[in-house]
Amino acid sequence: MQYVVRQPTQPPPSPLLKKEGKLSPVLVVLHGYGTDEYDLLPIAEQIGDKFLIISLQAPIERPNGGHAWYDLIQTENGIIPDDLTRHESEEMLVATLPRIIEQEGGDASRVVLLGFSQGAAVIYSLLIVYDLKNYGIAPIASINMSGYIPRDILEAITEKRFDGFPFFISHGEFDDLIPMQALGEAEKLLTRQGADVTAKMYPVGHGVLPETVEDIIPWLGKITNFKLRITN
């Protein structure tokens, strides 16, 4: 199978990042296939209690319920992701997310991206393919759970530097939907491009354990420099 590396036209630097004043840091949440914007809220609320949480619903409505960021196509070789519908979702996100952050009073210069499964794949693509600062979003960290780097952007990642950018990536060792090897591949590719990667494997299938959340909380606290009050 051949893959086409898609390079969108990048806009000039966005004026949205020049706003002054004390605004809330933002946690952007992208759910997985067949669910909705409420699915990851319990996790987001645990790790993002000091954030403005923006959880978005994917645009593709599934016949059997829930939503998706991109279609899955049945072929004679199995199910493959549809890159075209993923690109369309990405274009929707970069076009609308900065305005949502602005309208809700969030700090677009302090954005943490969190995604599960399809949501994690979309976040990988957004960070690798797009210059998000030019759209008005400045990510400071990424949390990618049970996801994978899409095949069509494997070449593009070799052209992108992530010097010091922090990733928390996790996967279930018993995942029967997305192979656990996706974790090692992402860790290797991102580290090669300079990213600061924390990779964790958990004894779970295609899901998130409480232990995952417990590991993310202190990791994110160190990045954001939020100090937790200790009471005796």
Tab-separated table of C-alpha atoms in Angstrom:
chain	number	residue	atom	x	y	z
A	1	MET	CA	0.000	0.000	0.000
A	2	GLN	CA	1.260	3.488	-0.841
A	3	TYR	CA	0.836	6.473	1.439
A	4	VAL	CA	0.792	10.102	0.434
A	5	VAL	CA	2.365	12.593	2.818
A	6	ARG	CA	0.012	15.522	3.002
A	7	GLN	CA	1.385	18.964	3.799
A	8	PRO	CA	-1.359	21.537	4.426
A	9	THR	CA	-0.788	25.169	3.574
A	10	GLN	CA	0.324	26.841	6.790
A	11	PRO	CA	-1.173	30.254	7.598
A	12	PRO	CA	0.910	33.153	8.937
A	13	PRO	CA	1.386	33.447	12.737
A	14	SER	CA	-1.939	33.866	14.510
A	15	PRO	CA	-2.693	37.014	16.554
A	16	LEU	CA	-4.667	34.859	19.043
A	17	LEU	CA	-1.463	33.995	20.910
A	18	LYS	CA	-0.687	37.667	21.595
A	19	LYS	CA	-3.561	38.258	24.007
A	20	GLU	CA	-2.599	39.554	27.445
A	21	GLY	CA	-4.093	38.794	30.845
A	22	LYS	CA	-4.384	35.818	33.132
A	23	LEU	CA	-6.258	33.065	31.355
A	24	SER	CA	-6.876	29.433	32.236
A	25	PRO	CA	-4.611	26.750	30.759
A	26	VAL	CA	-6.540	24.450	28.457
A	27	LEU	CA	-6.956	20.682	28.305
A	28	VAL	CA	-8.313	19.651	24.888
A	29	VAL	CA	-9.892	16.188	24.901
A	30	LEU	CA	-10.527	13.989	21.840
A	31	HIS	CA	-12.487	10.787	22.439
A	32	GLY	CA	-12.149	7.433	20.709
A	33	TYR	CA	-14.149	5.630	18.049
A	34	GLY	CA	-17.829	5.063	18.729
A	35	THR	CA	-18.161	7.258	21.814
A	36	ASP	CA	-18.759	10.970	22.374
A	37	GLU	CA	-17.425	14.062	24.107
A	38	TYR	CA	-18.525	12.805	27.534
A	39	ASP	CA	-16.544	9.568	27.428
A	40	LEU	CA	-13.202	10.911	28.675
A	41	LEU	CA	-14.557	13.594	30.990
A	42	PRO	CA	-14.049	11.552	34.192
A	43	ILE	CA	-10.365	11.190	33.288
A	44	ALA	CA	-10.048	14.812	32.175
A	45	GLU	CA	-11.616	16.093	35.387
A	46	GLN	CA	-9.173	14.086	37.494
A	47	ILE	CA	-6.024	15.271	35.759
A	48	GLY	CA	-7.217	18.701	34.648
A	49	ASP	CA	-8.856	20.213	37.713
A	50	LYS	CA	-6.831	23.399	37.196
A	51	PHE	CA	-7.568	23.547	33.473
A	52	LEU	CA	-10.322	24.781	31.258
A	53	ILE	CA	-11.459	21.446	29.806
A	54	ILE	CA	-12.661	21.474	26.212
A	55	SER	CA	-13.960	18.068	25.161
A	56	LEU	CA	-15.024	17.874	21.535
A	57	GLN	CA	-17.397	15.542	19.733
A	58	ALA	CA	-16.077	13.948	16.555
A	59	PRO	CA	-17.959	14.980	13.396
A	60	ILE	CA	-18.783	11.546	11.930
A	61	GLU	CA	-21.952	10.013	13.330
A	62	ARG	CA	-21.916	6.219	13.349
A	63	PRO	CA	-25.076	4.264	12.407
A	64	ASN	CA	-24.823	2.145	15.556
A	65	GLY	CA	-24.300	5.103	17.847
A	66	GLY	CA	-21.423	7.276	18.890
A	67	HIS	CA	-19.073	9.304	16.725
A	68	ALA	CA	-15.739	8.952	14.976
A	69	TRP	CA	-12.909	11.214	13.849
A	70	TYR	CA	-12.454	9.113	10.724
A	71	ASP	CA	-14.034	6.158	8.975
A	72	LEU	CA	-12.762	2.601	9.093
A	73	ILE	CA	-12.812	0.804	5.743
A	74	GLN	CA	-13.272	-2.940	5.376
A	75	THR	CA	-10.906	-4.408	2.769
A	76	GLU	CA	-9.894	-7.930	1.806
A	77	ASN	CA	-6.810	-7.432	3.967
A	78	GLY	CA	-8.777	-6.270	6.982
A	79	ILE	CA	-9.962	-2.943	8.351
A	80	ILE	CA	-7.901	0.141	7.500
A	81	PRO	CA	-8.338	3.762	8.635
A	82	ASP	CA	-9.553	6.300	6.089
A	83	ASP	CA	-6.966	9.064	5.878
A	84	LEU	CA	-9.240	11.442	3.956
A	85	THR	CA	-11.909	11.681	6.656
A	86	ARG	CA	-9.172	12.026	9.278
A	87	HIS	CA	-7.723	14.974	7.381
A	88	GLU	CA	-11.180	16.556	7.214
A	89	SER	CA	-11.546	16.257	10.982
A	90	GLU	CA	-8.103	17.768	11.482
A	91	GLU	CA	-8.971	20.728	9.262
A	92	MET	CA	-12.154	21.239	11.272
A	93	LEU	CA	-10.181	21.201	14.524
A	94	VAL	CA	-7.517	23.708	13.482
A	95	ALA	CA	-10.225	25.989	12.075
A	96	THR	CA	-12.531	25.986	15.090
A	97	LEU	CA	-10.533	25.091	18.198
A	98	PRO	CA	-8.636	28.409	18.555
A	99	ARG	CA	-11.933	30.345	18.509
A	100	ILE	CA	-13.500	27.990	21.039
A	101	ILE	CA	-10.541	28.510	23.364
A	102	GLU	CA	-10.821	32.272	22.947
A	103	GLN	CA	-14.580	32.317	23.529
A	104	GLU	CA	-14.280	30.198	26.676
A	105	GLY	CA	-11.520	32.331	28.178
A	106	GLY	CA	-8.707	29.812	27.777
A	107	ASP	CA	-5.016	30.479	27.328
A	108	ALA	CA	-4.175	29.358	23.799
A	109	SER	CA	-0.468	29.543	24.657
A	110	ARG	CA	-0.855	26.808	27.305
A	111	VAL	CA	-2.700	23.914	25.714
A	112	VAL	CA	-2.402	20.257	26.674
A	113	LEU	CA	-3.788	17.761	24.151
A	114	LEU	CA	-5.322	14.491	25.381
A	115	GLY	CA	-6.682	11.747	23.170
A	116	PHE	CA	-7.668	8.099	23.301
A	117	SER	CA	-7.480	5.666	20.361
A	118	GLN	CA	-8.688	7.614	17.275
A	119	GLY	CA	-8.396	10.812	19.286
A	120	ALA	CA	-4.763	10.003	20.058
A	121	ALA	CA	-4.046	9.293	16.376
A	122	VAL	CA	-5.559	12.636	15.382
A	123	ILE	CA	-3.441	14.434	17.990
A	124	TYR	CA	-0.279	12.780	16.671
A	125	SER	CA	-1.192	13.983	13.183
A	126	LEU	CA	-1.982	17.521	14.340
A	127	LEU	CA	1.367	17.824	16.102
A	128	ILE	CA	3.396	16.256	13.297
A	129	VAL	CA	1.794	17.780	10.202
A	130	TYR	CA	0.628	21.218	11.332
A	131	ASP	CA	2.420	24.245	12.702
A	132	LEU	CA	-0.289	24.765	15.315
A	133	LYS	CA	1.072	28.090	16.555
A	134	ASN	CA	0.218	29.585	13.187
A	135	TYR	CA	-3.398	28.559	13.777
A	136	GLY	CA	-3.493	30.079	17.242
A	137	ILE	CA	-2.740	27.053	19.431
A	138	ALA	CA	0.496	26.517	21.352
A	139	PRO	CA	0.585	23.001	22.838
A	140	ILE	CA	2.804	22.476	25.872
A	141	ALA	CA	2.271	18.706	26.244
A	142	SER	CA	0.474	15.748	24.704
A	143	ILE	CA	-1.206	12.722	26.297
A	144	ASN	CA	-1.802	9.919	23.792
A	145	MET	CA	-3.520	6.813	25.158
A	146	SER	CA	-3.979	3.579	23.166
A	147	GLY	CA	-3.275	5.337	19.880
A	148	TYR	CA	-0.827	5.097	16.990
A	149	ILE	CA	0.976	7.343	14.554
A	150	PRO	CA	-1.007	7.237	11.271
A	151	ARG	CA	0.814	5.514	8.408
A	152	ASP	CA	0.481	8.406	5.988
A	153	ILE	CA	2.549	10.769	8.177
A	154	LEU	CA	5.504	8.488	8.946
A	155	GLU	CA	7.630	10.402	6.447
A	156	ALA	CA	6.464	13.776	7.725
A	157	ILE	CA	7.660	13.027	11.249
A	158	THR	CA	11.252	12.891	10.003
A	159	GLU	CA	10.907	16.580	9.079
A	160	LYS	CA	9.496	17.718	12.435
A	161	ARG	CA	11.520	18.549	15.543
A	162	PHE	CA	10.041	18.075	19.014
A	163	ASP	CA	13.030	19.222	21.039
A	164	GLY	CA	12.050	18.808	24.692
A	165	PHE	CA	8.325	18.602	23.961
A	166	PRO	CA	6.733	16.260	26.537
A	167	PHE	CA	4.616	13.279	25.507
A	168	PHE	CA	2.900	10.843	27.854
A	169	ILE	CA	1.984	7.823	25.768
A	170	SER	CA	0.339	4.662	27.064
A	171	HIS	CA	-1.054	1.391	25.797
A	172	GLY	CA	-2.645	-1.828	26.971
A	173	GLU	CA	-0.542	-4.967	26.601
A	174	PHE	CA	-3.711	-6.945	25.835
A	175	ASP	CA	-5.117	-4.459	23.311
A	176	ASP	CA	-6.838	-6.440	20.540
A	177	LEU	CA	-7.778	-3.380	18.465
A	178	ILE	CA	-4.519	-1.441	18.177
A	179	PRO	CA	-1.393	-3.600	18.631
A	180	MET	CA	0.754	-2.793	21.637
A	181	GLN	CA	3.715	-2.403	19.249
A	182	ALA	CA	2.275	1.012	18.379
A	183	LEU	CA	3.598	2.278	21.723
A	184	GLY	CA	7.181	1.298	21.017
A	185	GLU	CA	7.028	2.683	17.498
A	186	ALA	CA	5.718	6.054	18.671
A	187	GLU	CA	8.294	6.231	21.459
A	188	LYS	CA	11.127	5.503	19.031
A	189	LEU	CA	10.010	7.941	16.336
A	190	LEU	CA	9.218	10.803	18.694
A	191	THR	CA	12.396	10.377	20.736
A	192	ARG	CA	14.446	10.385	17.542
A	193	GLN	CA	12.972	13.824	16.779
A	194	GLY	CA	13.942	15.180	20.194
A	195	ALA	CA	10.716	14.693	22.157
A	196	ASP	CA	10.743	13.997	25.901
A	197	VAL	CA	8.679	10.790	25.885
A	198	THR	CA	7.234	8.972	28.879
A	199	ALA	CA	5.923	5.625	27.627
A	200	LYS	CA	3.897	3.271	29.823
A	201	MET	CA	2.426	-0.163	29.172
A	202	TYR	CA	-0.438	-1.355	31.367
A	203	PRO	CA	-2.094	-4.773	31.926
A	204	VAL	CA	-5.319	-3.882	30.161
A	205	GLY	CA	-7.008	-4.247	26.781
A	206	HIS	CA	-8.187	-1.272	24.734
A	207	GLY	CA	-8.891	0.958	27.692
A	208	VAL	CA	-7.510	3.101	30.492
A	209	LEU	CA	-6.785	1.914	34.017
A	210	PRO	CA	-6.946	4.070	37.171
A	211	GLU	CA	-3.186	3.503	37.390
A	212	THR	CA	-2.765	5.325	34.088
A	213	VAL	CA	-4.507	8.389	35.470
A	214	GLU	CA	-2.462	8.167	38.668
A	215	ASP	CA	0.724	8.270	36.588
A	216	ILE	CA	-0.448	11.153	34.400
A	217	ILE	CA	-1.343	13.479	37.298
A	218	PRO	CA	2.199	13.970	38.711
A	219	TRP	CA	3.706	13.937	35.209
A	220	LEU	CA	1.443	16.782	34.135
A	221	GLY	CA	1.994	18.603	37.425
A	222	LYS	CA	5.731	18.759	36.797
A	223	ILE	CA	5.213	20.127	33.309
A	224	THR	CA	2.745	22.828	34.279
A	225	ASN	CA	4.476	23.694	37.573
A	226	PHE	CA	1.179	23.508	39.393
A	227	LYS	CA	1.774	23.039	43.100
A	228	LEU	CA	-0.613	20.832	45.027
A	229	ARG	CA	-1.492	21.987	48.516
A	230	ILE	CA	-0.487	19.429	51.131
A	231	THR	CA	-2.634	19.341	54.242
A	232	ASN	CA	-1.748	17.652	57.532
